[in-house]
Coordinates of C-alpha atoms in Angstrom, one line a residue:
X21 CA 67.0 58.5 118.6
X22 CA 65.5 55.9 120.4
X23 CA 61.7 54.9 120.8
X24 CA 60.9 58.0 119.2
X25 CA 62.5 59.8 122.2
X26 CA 65.3 62.8 121.4
X27 CA 68.1 61.9 123.1
X28 CA 71.1 63.5 121.4
X29 CA 72.5 66.4 122.8
X30 CA 72.6 68.5 119.8
X31 CA 69.0 67.9 119.0
X32 CA 68.1 69.2 122.5
X33 CA 70.3 72.2 122.0
X34 CA 68.8 72.8 118.5
X35 CA 65.1 72.7 120.0
X36 CA 66.4 75.0 122.5
X37 CA 67.9 77.1 120.0
X38 CA 64.9 77.3 117.9
X39 CA 62.7 78.6 120.8
X40 CA 65.1 81.4 121.3
X41 CA 65.0 82.7 117.6
X42 CA 66.0 86.3 117.0
X43 CA 62.9 88.0 115.8
X44 CA 64.2 89.8 112.7
X45 CA 62.4 92.7 111.0
X46 CA 59.7 91.9 108.0
X47 CA 61.3 91.6 104.8
X48 CA 60.3 90.2 101.6
X49 CA 61.4 86.7 102.8
X50 CA 61.7 85.5 106.5
X51 CA 64.7 85.5 108.0
X52 CA 64.1 83.3 110.9
X53 CA 64.8 79.5 110.5
X54 CA 61.5 77.3 109.8
X55 CA 60.3 74.2 108.5
X56 CA 60.7 75.1 105.0
X57 CA 64.5 76.3 105.5
X58 CA 65.6 73.3 107.8
X59 CA 64.7 69.7 108.7
X60 CA 61.9 69.5 111.5
X61 CA 63.3 68.7 114.9
X62 CA 62.7 65.1 116.4
X63 CA 60.0 64.9 118.7
X64 CA 57.9 61.8 120.7
X65 CA 55.5 62.0 117.6
X66 CA 58.3 61.4 114.9
X67 CA 56.5 58.0 113.7
X68 CA 53.3 60.0 112.9
X69 CA 55.1 62.8 110.8
X70 CA 55.3 62.5 107.2
X71 CA 58.9 61.5 105.9
X72 CA 61.3 64.5 105.6
X73 CA 63.5 65.4 102.2
X74 CA 66.9 64.6 102.8
X75 CA 68.9 68.0 103.0
X76 CA 71.7 68.6 100.3
X77 CA 73.7 71.7 99.1
X78 CA 72.0 74.1 97.1
X79 CA 72.8 74.6 93.8
X80 CA 74.9 77.3 92.5
X81 CA 72.7 78.4 89.4
X82 CA 69.8 80.6 89.2
X83 CA 69.3 84.0 90.2
X84 CA 70.1 85.2 93.8
X85 CA 66.2 86.2 94.7
X86 CA 65.0 82.7 93.7
X87 CA 67.6 81.0 95.3
X88 CA 66.8 82.8 98.9
X89 CA 63.3 82.1 98.2
X90 CA 64.4 78.3 97.7
X91 CA 62.4 77.9 94.3
X92 CA 63.5 76.9 91.2
X93 CA 64.8 79.5 88.8
X94 CA 64.3 79.0 85.2
X95 CA 67.7 81.0 84.8
X96 CA 66.2 83.3 82.1
X97 CA 68.7 86.6 81.5
X98 CA 68.5 89.1 82.4
X99 CA 65.6 88.5 84.5
X100 CA 64.1 84.9 85.0
X101 CA 60.4 84.5 84.5
X102 CA 59.5 83.7 88.1
X103 CA 60.3 86.8 89.4
X104 CA 58.4 88.5 86.7
X105 CA 55.3 86.4 87.4
X106 CA 55.5 87.4 91.2
X107 CA 56.6 91.1 90.8
X108 CA 60.0 90.6 92.6
X109 CA 63.4 92.1 91.5
X110 CA 65.4 89.6 89.9
X111 CA 69.0 89.8 91.2
X112 CA 71.8 88.1 89.2
X113 CA 75.5 88.4 89.2
X114 CA 78.1 88.5 86.2
X115 CA 78.4 85.0 84.3
X116 CA 82.2 84.8 85.4
X117 CA 81.1 84.6 89.0
X118 CA 80.5 80.8 89.1
X119 CA 83.8 80.3 87.5
X120 CA 85.8 80.7 90.9
X121 CA 84.1 77.5 92.4
X122 CA 85.7 75.1 89.6
X123 CA 87.3 71.9 91.1
X124 CA 90.7 73.3 91.7
X125 CA 91.0 73.3 95.2
X126 CA 92.6 70.6 97.8
X127 CA 90.2 71.2 100.3
X128 CA 87.6 68.5 100.8
X129 CA 83.8 69.2 100.1
X130 CA 81.3 69.7 102.7
X131 CA 79.7 67.1 104.5
X132 CA 76.4 65.5 102.4
X133 CA 74.7 64.7 105.7
X134 CA 75.4 67.9 108.2
X135 CA 74.0 67.5 112.0
X136 CA 70.6 69.4 112.4
X137 CA 72.5 71.9 114.7
X138 CA 74.6 72.6 111.4
X139 CA 71.6 73.0 109.3
X140 CA 70.3 75.4 112.0
X141 CA 73.7 77.5 112.1
X142 CA 74.2 77.4 108.3
X143 CA 70.5 79.1 108.1
X144 CA 71.4 82.1 110.6
X145 CA 75.0 82.1 108.6
X146 CA 73.2 83.0 105.8
X147 CA 70.5 85.3 106.9
X148 CA 71.5 87.2 110.4
X149 CA 75.5 86.7 110.8
X150 CA 76.4 88.4 107.5
X151 CA 74.1 91.6 108.1
X152 CA 75.9 95.0 107.7
X153 CA 79.4 93.5 106.8
X154 CA 79.1 94.4 102.9
X155 CA 80.5 97.8 101.8
X156 CA 80.0 99.7 98.5
X157 CA 82.7 97.9 96.8
X158 CA 82.4 94.0 98.0
X159 CA 78.8 93.2 97.9
X160 CA 79.9 89.8 96.0
X161 CA 82.2 88.6 98.5
X162 CA 79.8 88.3 101.5
X163 CA 76.5 87.7 99.5
X164 CA 78.0 85.3 96.7
X165 CA 81.3 83.8 97.1
X166 CA 81.5 83.5 100.8
X167 CA 78.1 81.5 101.0
X168 CA 78.9 79.5 98.0
X169 CA 82.2 78.7 99.2
X170 CA 80.8 77.5 102.2
X171 CA 78.9 75.1 100.6
X172 CA 82.0 73.8 98.7
X173 CA 84.8 73.6 101.0
X174 CA 85.0 72.1 104.6
X175 CA 87.5 74.7 105.8
X176 CA 84.8 77.4 104.8
X177 CA 81.7 75.1 106.0
X178 CA 83.0 74.8 109.5
X179 CA 84.6 78.5 109.7
X180 CA 81.2 79.8 108.7
X181 CA 78.9 77.5 111.3
X182 CA 81.8 78.8 113.9
X183 CA 80.8 82.4 113.1
X184 CA 76.9 81.5 113.5
X185 CA 77.5 79.9 116.6
X186 CA 79.5 83.0 118.2
X187 CA 77.4 85.4 116.7
X188 CA 74.0 84.4 118.0
X189 CA 75.6 83.4 121.6
X190 CA 76.9 86.8 121.9
X191 CA 73.7 88.9 120.1
X192 CA 72.2 90.9 122.9
X193 CA 69.1 91.1 121.0
X194 CA 68.5 87.6 122.0
X195 CA 67.1 86.4 125.5
X196 CA 69.0 82.9 125.5
X197 CA 69.2 80.5 128.6
X198 CA 72.4 79.9 129.9
X199 CA 72.6 76.4 128.9
X200 CA 71.7 77.2 125.3
X201 CA 74.4 80.2 125.0
X202 CA 77.0 77.8 126.6
X203 CA 76.1 74.8 124.3
X204 CA 76.4 77.2 121.3
X205 CA 79.7 78.6 122.7
X206 CA 81.0 75.0 122.6
X207 CA 79.5 74.2 119.1
X208 CA 81.3 77.4 117.8
X209 CA 84.7 76.2 119.2
X210 CA 84.3 72.7 117.8
X211 CA 83.4 74.1 114.4
X212 CA 86.5 76.5 114.8
X213 CA 89.1 73.8 115.8
X214 CA 87.8 71.8 112.8
X215 CA 88.0 74.2 110.1
X216 CA 91.3 75.0 111.5
X217 CA 92.5 71.2 111.2
X218 CA 91.5 71.4 107.8
X219 CA 93.3 74.5 107.0
X220 CA 96.6 73.4 108.4
X221 CA 96.2 70.3 106.2
X222 CA 95.6 72.5 103.3
X223 CA 99.0 74.7 104.1
X224 CA 101.4 71.9 104.8
X225 CA 101.0 70.8 101.0
X226 CA 104.1 71.5 98.9
X227 CA 102.1 73.0 96.3
X228 CA 99.2 75.4 96.2
X229 CA 96.8 76.5 93.5
X230 CA 95.3 80.1 93.2
X231 CA 92.1 78.3 94.8
X232 CA 93.8 76.8 97.8
X233 CA 95.2 80.0 98.6
X234 CA 91.7 81.6 97.9
X235 CA 90.2 79.2 100.1
X236 CA 93.0 79.6 103.2
X237 CA 92.5 83.0 103.3
X238 CA 88.9 83.4 102.9
X239 CA 88.9 81.0 106.0
X240 CA 90.9 83.4 107.8
X241 CA 88.5 86.2 107.3
X242 CA 86.1 84.1 108.9
X243 CA 88.4 83.3 111.8
X244 CA 89.1 87.1 112.3
X245 CA 85.0 87.7 112.6
X246 CA 85.0 84.6 114.7
X247 CA 88.1 85.9 117.4
X248 CA 86.6 89.7 117.1
X249 CA 83.1 89.0 118.0
X250 CA 84.4 86.6 121.1
X251 CA 86.2 89.9 122.2
X252 CA 89.9 88.3 121.9
X253 CA 91.7 91.1 120.6
X254 CA 95.3 89.3 120.9
X255 CA 94.1 86.5 118.6
X256 CA 92.6 89.0 116.1
X257 CA 95.8 90.8 115.9
X258 CA 97.8 87.2 115.6
X259 CA 95.5 86.1 112.8
X260 CA 95.6 89.6 110.9
X261 CA 99.5 89.6 111.3
X262 CA 99.3 85.9 109.8
X263 CA 97.2 86.8 107.1
X264 CA 99.2 89.7 105.9
X265 CA 102.4 87.7 105.6
X266 CA 100.7 85.2 103.8
X267 CA 99.3 87.4 101.3
X268 CA 102.7 89.0 101.1
X269 CA 104.7 85.5 100.9
X270 CA 102.3 84.4 98.3
X271 CA 102.1 87.6 96.2
X272 CA 98.7 86.9 96.3
X273 CA 97.5 89.7 94.1
X274 CA 99.0 87.4 91.1
X275 CA 96.0 85.4 91.8
X276 CA 93.8 88.3 90.5
X277 CA 94.6 87.5 87.1
X278 CA 94.1 84.7 84.5
X279 CA 92.7 81.7 87.0
X280 CA 89.3 80.4 87.7
X281 CA 89.6 81.8 91.3
X282 CA 90.7 85.3 90.1
X283 CA 87.5 87.0 91.0
X284 CA 87.4 85.6 94.3
X285 CA 91.1 86.6 94.8
X286 CA 90.3 89.8 93.8
X287 CA 87.4 90.2 96.5
X288 CA 90.0 88.7 99.0
X289 CA 92.8 90.9 98.4
X290 CA 90.4 93.9 98.6
X291 CA 89.2 92.8 102.0
X292 CA 92.9 92.6 103.4
X293 CA 94.4 95.3 102.1
X294 CA 91.3 97.4 102.9
X295 CA 91.8 96.1 106.8
X296 CA 95.3 96.9 106.9
X297 CA 94.7 100.5 105.8
X298 CA 91.8 100.7 108.2
X299 CA 93.9 99.9 111.1
X300 CA 96.4 102.7 110.2
X301 CA 93.9 105.4 109.4
X302 CA 91.7 105.2 112.3
X303 CA 94.5 105.2 114.8
X304 CA 94.1 101.8 116.0
X305 CA 97.3 99.8 117.0
X306 CA 97.7 96.7 114.6
X307 CA 100.3 94.7 113.0
X308 CA 103.4 96.2 111.5
X309 CA 104.7 95.6 108.1
X310 CA 107.7 97.4 106.3
X311 CA 107.0 100.7 104.4
X312 CA 107.7 99.2 101.0
X313 CA 106.2 95.8 101.5
X314 CA 103.1 96.5 99.1
X315 CA 105.4 98.2 96.4
X316 CA 105.6 95.1 94.9
X317 CA 101.7 94.7 94.5
X318 CA 101.4 98.1 93.1
X319 CA 104.1 97.7 90.5
X320 CA 102.5 94.6 89.6
X321 CA 98.8 96.2 89.3
X322 CA 100.2 99.1 87.1
X323 CA 101.6 97.3 84.7
X324 CA 98.2 95.9 83.8
X325 CA 95.5 97.8 82.5
X326 CA 92.9 99.3 85.0
X327 CA 89.7 97.6 84.0
X328 CA 87.3 97.7 87.1
X329 CA 86.6 100.0 89.9
X330 CA 87.5 97.0 92.3
X331 CA 90.9 96.9 90.9
X332 CA 91.1 101.1 91.0
X333 CA 90.1 100.6 94.7
X334 CA 92.4 98.0 95.7
X335 CA 95.5 100.3 94.3
X336 CA 94.0 103.1 96.2
X337 CA 94.0 100.8 99.5
X338 CA 97.5 99.8 98.6
X339 CA 98.9 103.4 98.4
X340 CA 97.1 104.1 101.4
X341 CA 98.4 101.4 103.3
X342 CA 102.1 102.2 102.2
X343 CA 101.8 105.8 102.7
X344 CA 100.4 105.1 106.8
X345 CA 103.4 102.6 107.3
X346 CA 105.7 105.3 106.2
X347 CA 104.1 107.5 108.7
X348 CA 104.0 104.9 111.4
X349 CA 107.8 104.0 110.8
X350 CA 108.9 107.7 112.1
X351 CA 110.2 107.5 115.6
X352 CA 107.9 109.7 118.3
X353 CA 111.2 111.6 118.8
X354 CA 112.5 112.0 115.0
X355 CA 115.7 113.2 113.9
X356 CA 116.3 115.5 110.7
X357 CA 117.9 112.4 109.0
X358 CA 115.0 110.0 109.9
X359 CA 112.3 112.4 108.6
X360 CA 114.5 112.9 105.5
X361 CA 114.5 109.0 104.9
X362 CA 110.8 109.2 105.0
X363 CA 110.4 111.5 102.9
X364 CA 112.6 110.2 100.1
X365 CA 110.3 107.1 100.4
X366 CA 107.0 109.2 100.0
X367 CA 108.6 111.0 96.9
X368 CA 109.2 107.6 95.3
X369 CA 105.4 106.4 96.1
X370 CA 104.1 109.7 94.9
X371 CA 104.9 108.8 91.3
X372 CA 102.5 105.6 91.7
X373 CA 100.0 107.9 93.2
X374 CA 100.3 110.2 89.8
X375 CA 99.9 106.9 87.7
X376 CA 97.1 105.7 89.6
X377 CA 95.2 108.8 89.5
X378 CA 95.7 108.9 85.3
X379 CA 94.4 105.7 85.2
X380 CA 91.4 106.1 87.3
X381 CA 90.5 109.3 84.9
X382 CA 90.6 106.7 81.7
X383 CA 88.6 104.2 83.5
X384 CA 86.1 106.8 84.9
X385 CA 85.3 107.9 81.4
X386 CA 84.6 104.6 79.9
X387 CA 82.2 103.4 82.8
X388 CA 78.3 104.0 83.2
X389 CA 76.2 106.2 85.4
X390 CA 75.4 103.3 87.6
X391 CA 79.0 103.5 88.6
X392 CA 78.8 107.2 90.0
X393 CA 78.6 106.2 93.6
X394 CA 81.5 104.3 93.7
X395 CA 83.7 106.3 91.5
X396 CA 82.6 109.5 93.9
X397 CA 84.0 107.4 96.8
X398 CA 87.2 106.9 95.1
X399 CA 87.5 110.8 94.3
X400 CA 87.0 111.3 97.9
X401 CA 89.5 108.7 99.1
X402 CA 91.9 110.5 96.7
X403 CA 91.6 113.7 98.6
X404 CA 92.2 112.2 101.9
X405 CA 95.5 110.0 100.3
X406 CA 96.6 113.5 98.8
X407 CA 96.6 115.1 102.6
X408 CA 99.0 112.3 103.4
X409 CA 101.3 112.9 100.8
X410 CA 101.1 116.7 101.3
X411 CA 101.6 116.6 105.1
X412 CA 104.8 118.5 105.9
X413 CA 106.7 116.1 107.7
X414 CA 109.2 118.3 109.1
X415 CA 107.1 119.6 111.6
X416 CA 107.3 116.0 113.3
X417 CA 111.1 116.5 113.8
X418 CA 111.7 116.2 117.6
X419 CA 108.4 115.4 118.8
X420 CA 105.5 114.0 117.1
X421 CA 103.2 116.9 115.7
X422 CA 99.2 116.3 115.5
X423 CA 98.7 119.8 114.5
X424 CA 100.3 119.0 111.1
X425 CA 96.7 117.9 110.0
X426 CA 95.2 121.7 110.8
X427 CA 96.5 122.8 107.4
X428 CA 93.9 120.7 105.5
X429 CA 90.8 121.9 106.9
X430 CA 89.7 123.2 103.5
X431 CA 90.3 119.4 102.1
X432 CA 88.3 118.0 105.2
X433 CA 85.6 120.2 104.7
X434 CA 85.5 119.0 100.9
X435 CA 85.3 115.6 102.1
X436 CA 82.6 116.4 104.4
X437 CA 80.6 118.3 101.8
X438 CA 80.8 115.5 99.0
X439 CA 80.0 112.8 101.6
X440 CA 77.0 114.5 102.9
X441 CA 75.5 115.2 99.5
X442 CA 76.5 111.7 98.3
X443 CA 75.0 109.6 101.3
X444 CA 71.7 112.0 101.8
X445 CA 70.9 111.6 97.9
X446 CA 71.5 107.9 98.1
X447 CA 69.3 107.6 101.3
X448 CA 66.4 109.8 99.7
X449 CA 66.8 108.0 96.3
X450 CA 67.5 104.3 97.6
X451 CA 69.7 103.9 94.9
X452 CA 72.6 102.0 96.6
X453 CA 75.2 100.5 94.8
X454 CA 73.6 96.9 95.0
X455 CA 69.9 96.3 96.4
X456 CA 71.0 94.2 99.2
X457 CA 73.7 97.1 100.4
X458 CA 72.3 99.9 102.5
X459 CA 74.8 100.4 104.8
X460 CA 77.6 102.5 103.4
X461 CA 80.8 101.2 104.9
X462 CA 83.4 102.8 103.0
X463 CA 81.7 106.1 103.4
X464 CA 81.5 105.1 107.2
X465 CA 85.1 104.5 107.2
X466 CA 86.2 107.7 105.4
X467 CA 84.1 109.7 108.1
X468 CA 86.0 108.1 110.8
X469 CA 89.2 109.3 109.2
X470 CA 88.0 112.8 109.1
X471 CA 86.7 113.0 112.6
X472 CA 89.9 111.3 114.0
X473 CA 92.3 113.8 112.0
X474 CA 90.3 117.2 111.6
X475 CA 90.2 119.1 114.9
X476 CA 88.4 122.0 113.5
X477 CA 85.5 122.1 116.0
X478 CA 82.2 122.9 114.0
X479 CA 83.5 120.5 111.2
X480 CA 84.5 117.8 113.3
X481 CA 80.9 117.6 115.0
X482 CA 79.4 117.9 111.6
X483 CA 81.5 114.8 110.4
X484 CA 80.6 112.9 113.7
X485 CA 77.0 113.7 113.4
X486 CA 76.8 112.3 109.7
X487 CA 78.8 109.4 110.9
X488 CA 76.1 108.5 113.4
X489 CA 73.5 109.2 110.8
X490 CA 74.8 107.0 108.4
X491 CA 74.8 104.1 110.4
X492 CA 71.8 104.3 112.6
X493 CA 69.5 105.1 109.7
X494 CA 69.4 101.5 108.6
X495 CA 68.8 100.1 112.3
X496 CA 65.5 98.6 113.1
X497 CA 64.4 101.4 115.1
X498 CA 66.5 104.5 114.6
X499 CA 67.0 106.9 117.6
X500 CA 64.8 109.8 117.7
X501 CA 65.3 111.5 121.1
X502 CA 68.2 113.4 122.2
X503 CA 68.8 111.0 124.8
X504 CA 68.7 107.8 122.2
X505 CA 71.6 109.6 120.4
X506 CA 73.5 110.2 123.5
X507 CA 73.2 106.5 124.4
X508 CA 73.9 105.3 121.2
X509 CA 77.3 107.7 120.9
X510 CA 78.9 105.2 123.3
X511 CA 79.2 103.2 120.3
X512 CA 81.3 105.2 118.4
X513 CA 85.4 105.4 119.8
X514 CA 85.3 108.8 117.8
X515 CA 82.7 110.3 120.7
X516 CA 85.3 109.3 123.1
X517 CA 88.2 110.8 121.5
X518 CA 86.6 113.9 120.8
X519 CA 85.7 114.4 124.5
X520 CA 89.0 113.4 125.8
X521 CA 91.0 116.1 123.6
X522 CA 88.5 118.7 124.4
X523 CA 88.7 117.9 128.0
X524 CA 91.1 121.3 128.5
X525 CA 88.1 123.1 127.5
X526 CA 86.1 121.9 130.3
X527 CA 88.5 121.0 132.9
X528 CA 90.9 123.8 134.4
X529 CA 93.2 121.2 136.1
X530 CA 93.8 119.4 132.6
X531 CA 95.2 123.0 131.0
X532 CA 98.6 122.6 133.2
X533 CA 98.8 119.7 130.5
X534 CA 99.1 121.9 127.4
X535 CA 101.3 122.1 125.0
X536 CA 103.6 125.5 126.3
X537 CA 104.0 126.4 122.6
X538 CA 100.2 127.0 122.2
X539 CA 97.5 125.9 124.6
X540 CA 94.1 124.8 124.0
X541 CA 91.5 127.3 123.4
X542 CA 87.9 126.4 124.3
X543 CA 85.7 125.9 120.9
X544 CA 88.9 126.9 118.7
X545 CA 91.9 124.6 119.4
X546 CA 93.2 121.6 121.1
X547 CA 96.9 121.7 121.5
X548 CA 99.6 118.8 120.4
X549 CA 99.6 117.3 124.0
X550 CA 96.1 116.7 124.2
X551 CA 95.6 115.0 120.7
X552 CA 94.9 111.3 120.4
X553 CA 97.7 109.5 118.3
X554 CA 97.0 105.6 119.1
X555 CA 94.2 103.5 120.3
X556 CA 94.8 100.3 122.0
X557 CA 91.7 97.9 121.5
X558 CA 90.9 95.9 124.9
X559 CA 88.8 92.6 124.9
X560 CA 85.0 92.6 125.1
X561 CA 83.4 91.7 128.6
X562 CA 80.2 91.3 130.3
X563 CA 76.4 90.5 128.8
X564 CA 76.6 93.5 126.8
X565 CA 79.5 92.9 124.7
X566 CA 81.5 96.2 126.5
X567 CA 85.4 96.8 125.3
X568 CA 87.8 99.1 126.9
X569 CA 89.7 100.9 124.6
X570 CA 92.9 103.1 125.9
X571 CA 93.0 106.0 124.2
X572 CA 96.8 107.5 124.1
X573 CA 97.8 110.9 123.6
X574 CA 101.0 112.9 122.4
X575 CA 101.3 114.0 126.3
X576 CA 100.7 110.3 127.2
X577 CA 103.5 109.0 125.7
X578 CA 105.7 112.3 126.2
X579 CA 105.4 111.8 129.9
X580 CA 105.2 108.0 130.0
X581 CA 101.6 107.7 130.9
X582 CA 99.6 104.2 129.9
X583 CA 96.6 106.5 128.5
X584 CA 92.8 106.8 128.9
X585 CA 90.6 103.7 129.4
X586 CA 87.3 104.5 127.8
X587 CA 84.4 101.7 127.7
X588 CA 82.6 101.4 124.7
X589 CA 79.3 99.6 125.0
X590 CA 78.1 98.0 121.9
X591 CA 74.9 96.6 124.0
X592 CA 73.0 99.9 124.2

C-alpha cells in the first residue's frame, strides 16, 4: 500500500472477488462475506476510515450458534442465555469435543496475521465450501472438528483455503471474470503446495502422536476434495490409495481410544472406511487392498465394548469393505478353486458379522429415541451386507454373473420401503439427525447401491425416483416439471447405467449382444452381458464441470471392448 492506493495483487483480486460473490439463499444468518466478517478492503479513501480491528482466530468455546453469529456466548449449558433471549436454537457439542485440539500435534500453528485473501477464503470455506458434505453420522467432523483444526494447524489452514479457492473458481452459479477465476486457481495451488510441505515435514518425523496422524489424514481429506473438484481423477486415486496405506500402516483405529485426539480420529477413520466401501459398492474402480487388510481393525474393535453408534457404523463399514474386496478379488473367469477360496474367507468374516449384529442389538436397547434415524440406517445397511454374504458365488464360476443379485429382489424391496418411509417421515417432520444436516448422504448412498445391483425394473425405478427426490428437495430451487427432472437426471450416473443396461429393450441391433442362455426381455429382464459391472470415472472438463464416465458391461469385458462413455453434466 502506497499513498493510499491499493497496489497489492492479492488486494485487487480480493476486491474483484467480493464484487462476484455467491448470492446464497436466505438463512438465519448471512452466508456471504461482509464488513462484519472480514477486514474491509483497502481503497483510495483508507485514511478517512476508522481503524479496523485486528483479525485473530476465533475462540474454541461457546455454543455453535453464537460462534456462527460472531457474538460472545455466556456458555450456559444446556442452552446459553443469549440464544434464549433472541429465540434462536442453541447448538452445543459434547464436552469431550474440545479435547481433541489439545497442544499435542507437531504441526505449526496458523499465522496470526493472514492475508486479506486468506480471510476471504476462510469465510467462504465455512459458509459455502462445506455445504452438503456431512451425512447422518459425521456432522461433527465437517462442522466442528475440521473448522477448529483449520484454525489451529497450518496444514489444515492452507488445505482449507485451497479447497475454498478451487470451489469458488469452479462454482457454475458464480459469474466470475476470467482474471478473477485464474487468480483463484493460482491461489488454490499456492495454498495446496504450502499445506503439502507442512504435511511432508510432519510425516518425516521419526515419531508421530495420535494428533499428528489425525492432522495428516484430515489434511488428506481436504486434498481429496481439492483434486476432485479440479477433476483430476488420477490424483484422486493416488491420494485415496496413500491414505488407505497410511491408515493400515499406522493402525489408525488404535487412535480412536484413550487419547485427546480420539473423537477426531474416530470421525476421520469413519470417513476413510466409508469412502473405501463407497468405491466398491457403487461399481467405481478405485484403489485395491488385500481382502483381509481390514480384518485386524475389525478384531480390534470387537474386543472392546460397543459404546456409540459411530463405532457401530465404523464396524459395519469395515465389514462391508472387506466383503466387497473379497468379491473384487475373484477373477472375471474364476475357476472352481478360486471361488472356493473366496467362499472360505467369506465364512470366516461372517463370524465377525454375527458378533457385530449381537453387539448392535445390545447398543440399540441402551440408546434413546433420538437415535432412531441412525439405528434405522444401520438396520438397512445390515440387510444389504447380508445380501453380499448370501450371494451364491458358485454362479460366478467360469464367467462373472451379475444375475446373481436377482435372487434378492425381496430384500431390495424391503430396503426401498424402509428408506422411503424413513426419508419421507424425516422430510415432513423436519427431524433430521442434526439441525444443520438436511441432506441424507448415507441414505442416498444406500439407494445408489440398490439402483445399481437390483435390476427388477419397477423396483429399480422407484429407488431411482427416491434417490433424486432425496437429493434435489434440498436444492434452493427444487425441480417442478418433467423437463426439469429430465435435465437433472444427467447428474446421476445411475440414470446412465439404467439406460445403457436396458438398451436391448429399445434397440433391435443390441439384441445380437444378448446372453444366449437368457436374453433381455423388455420391461422384465436384463441379460448378464448387458449389465454394467464396473465404472471408470473420467476428468472434469468445460465451464459446466462435465465429466465422462466409462460404463463397462460384462459383455464389454468378455469381448475386449473399452466400454461406453457417458457425459455427466454437473452444471445443469
